[in-house]
Amino acid sequence: MGRLTTTTLTLLGALVLQIMFAPALTILNVTPNFLMVAVIVIAFVRGSKEGTIVGFIAGLLFDLIGAAVVGPMALALTLTGFVAGILKEQIFAHSWVLPVTVLGAASLIAETIYLLMITTLGAPMNFFVALVTRALPGALYAMLIAVACLPLLTKFLRLGASAEKNTFKRMT
């Protein structure tokens, strides 16, 4: 399996989880964002270029499956994928604690950008109330999801990269 295959499968898996299971996992009006977690982990493993591209695609998918305006989550995840990708080399240096913590911070940033966008576009909500009742709990939820799936997802994504390197070595 190559990089494109593992990235695509990760994104499709996150989309299926977002559509089928996320609504059932809502706690205190906070729904997990599996697409956001997938984007951040992909960016951690693959870097800012791939994080940016995958962030845009995942954000667009998120916007299309919702009933709101198309674009705010695409922008939020594009920026988040880029920033998380910059941390690619340093993030897994010590243990799983740092990646999960940074993932929570990245999630909070993405949710804040999203809230800024939809309130600017006229959504009837108080930004600061939404920040406390949606973005902060959403970031904690993303961290819980990351604790559960980060090791397996990281290994799966790295499998695609190593398979691609081995194929290239055989061709040369």
XYZ file of C-alpha atoms in Angstrom:
172
model
C 0.000 0.000 0.000
C 1.303 3.443 -0.881
C 0.941 6.845 0.720
C -2.064 7.812 -1.394
C -3.868 4.589 -0.544
C -3.338 4.810 3.203
C -4.237 8.509 3.254
C -7.381 7.883 1.208
C -8.434 4.946 3.375
C -7.842 6.998 6.534
C -9.925 9.861 5.186
C -12.726 7.565 4.003
C -12.734 5.776 7.362
C -12.999 9.104 9.167
C -15.839 10.163 6.854
C -17.757 6.957 7.551
C -17.245 7.417 11.298
C -18.352 11.058 11.007
C -21.547 10.200 9.154
C -22.539 6.964 10.880
C -21.260 7.172 14.449
C -20.491 10.776 15.398
C -24.156 11.782 15.874
C -24.669 8.839 18.231
C -21.570 9.803 20.243
C -22.728 13.361 20.971
C -22.161 14.321 24.602
C -23.562 17.600 25.979
C -24.239 18.844 22.424
C -20.620 18.204 21.400
C -20.157 15.853 18.475
C -16.746 14.309 17.804
C -15.024 15.422 14.614
C -13.310 12.328 13.270
C -12.321 14.132 10.063
C -10.430 16.756 12.055
C -8.549 14.117 14.042
C -7.648 12.302 10.805
C -6.355 15.511 9.208
C -4.182 16.368 12.196
C -2.691 12.866 12.452
C -2.058 12.740 8.696
C -0.338 16.126 8.924
C 1.775 14.920 11.877
C 2.927 11.881 9.909
C 3.128 13.276 6.372
C 3.924 16.969 6.753
C 2.400 20.318 5.923
C 1.878 19.856 2.174
C -0.176 16.711 2.544
C -1.809 18.065 5.704
C -2.969 21.141 3.812
C -4.401 19.167 0.889
C -6.086 16.563 3.090
C -7.330 19.325 5.398
C -9.072 21.077 2.529
C -10.653 17.852 1.242
C -11.788 16.734 4.718
C -13.121 20.193 5.555
C -15.048 20.328 2.305
C -16.516 16.880 2.987
C -17.477 18.002 6.502
C -19.156 21.120 5.122
C -20.995 19.116 2.458
C -22.441 16.572 4.907
C -23.699 19.365 7.171
C -26.558 21.742 6.609
C -24.517 24.916 7.024
C -22.545 27.050 4.594
C -19.860 25.299 2.541
C -16.366 26.591 3.210
C -15.755 27.400 6.890
C -14.563 23.947 7.944
C -12.616 23.604 4.692
C -10.681 26.758 5.586
C -10.263 25.729 9.231
C -8.916 22.263 8.418
C -6.709 23.543 5.592
C -4.969 25.916 7.993
C -4.879 23.308 10.760
C -3.403 20.666 8.442
C -0.695 23.082 7.380
C 0.257 24.129 10.923
C 0.116 20.573 12.304
C 2.269 19.402 9.404
C 5.003 21.868 10.296
C 5.402 19.927 13.549
C 5.926 16.638 11.681
C 9.490 15.906 12.769
C 9.264 16.994 16.411
C 5.875 15.619 17.415
C 6.683 11.958 18.099
C 10.080 12.501 19.679
C 9.245 11.550 23.262
C 5.912 9.794 23.820
C 2.236 9.813 22.934
C 1.496 12.651 25.396
C 2.922 15.433 23.235
C 1.094 14.415 20.035
C -2.220 14.116 21.886
C -1.715 17.489 23.568
C -0.769 19.195 20.309
C -3.712 17.503 18.600
C -6.004 18.989 21.257
C -4.511 22.451 20.716
C -4.818 22.091 16.934
C -8.414 20.978 17.342
C -9.153 24.012 19.500
C -7.603 26.288 16.886
C -9.591 24.655 14.075
C -12.859 24.914 16.023
C -12.121 28.571 16.846
C -11.462 29.379 13.173
C -14.669 27.563 12.237
C -16.686 29.463 14.846
C -15.203 32.777 13.700
C -16.154 31.982 10.125
C -19.731 30.931 10.784
C -20.436 33.823 13.166
C -18.961 36.223 10.591
C -21.252 34.677 7.988
C -24.237 35.422 10.223
C -24.882 32.297 12.285
C -27.117 33.252 15.221
C -24.772 32.427 18.087
C -22.580 34.116 20.630
C -18.970 33.409 19.687
C -17.661 33.292 23.264
C -20.453 31.021 24.483
C -19.823 28.700 21.527
C -16.106 28.758 22.271
C -16.723 27.511 25.818
C -19.574 25.115 25.054
C -18.382 23.729 21.709
C -14.707 24.380 20.932
C -13.170 23.530 24.309
C -15.191 20.331 24.840
C -14.615 19.458 21.166
C -10.862 19.689 21.663
C -11.096 17.415 24.711
C -13.202 14.972 22.700
C -10.583 15.007 19.916
C -7.901 14.219 22.486
C -9.903 11.231 23.753
C -10.303 9.962 20.196
C -6.563 10.451 19.630
C -5.641 8.454 22.727
C -7.729 5.595 21.343
C -6.549 5.689 17.730
C -3.241 7.581 17.468
C -0.821 4.625 17.734
C -2.739 2.464 15.253
C -3.436 5.272 12.792
C 0.161 6.498 12.888
C 1.457 2.994 12.259
C -1.006 2.536 9.365
C 0.018 5.826 7.725
C 3.728 5.063 8.129
C 3.131 1.634 6.581
C 2.038 3.372 3.385
C 5.134 5.568 3.349
C 7.536 2.675 3.943
C 5.857 0.546 1.269
C 6.306 3.389 -1.196
C 10.026 3.726 -0.317
C 10.562 -0.023 -0.766
C 8.863 0.052 -4.188
C 11.083 2.957 -5.247
C 14.248 1.120 -4.077
C 13.271 -1.938 -6.113
C 12.731 0.187 -9.221
C 16.184 1.792 -9.043
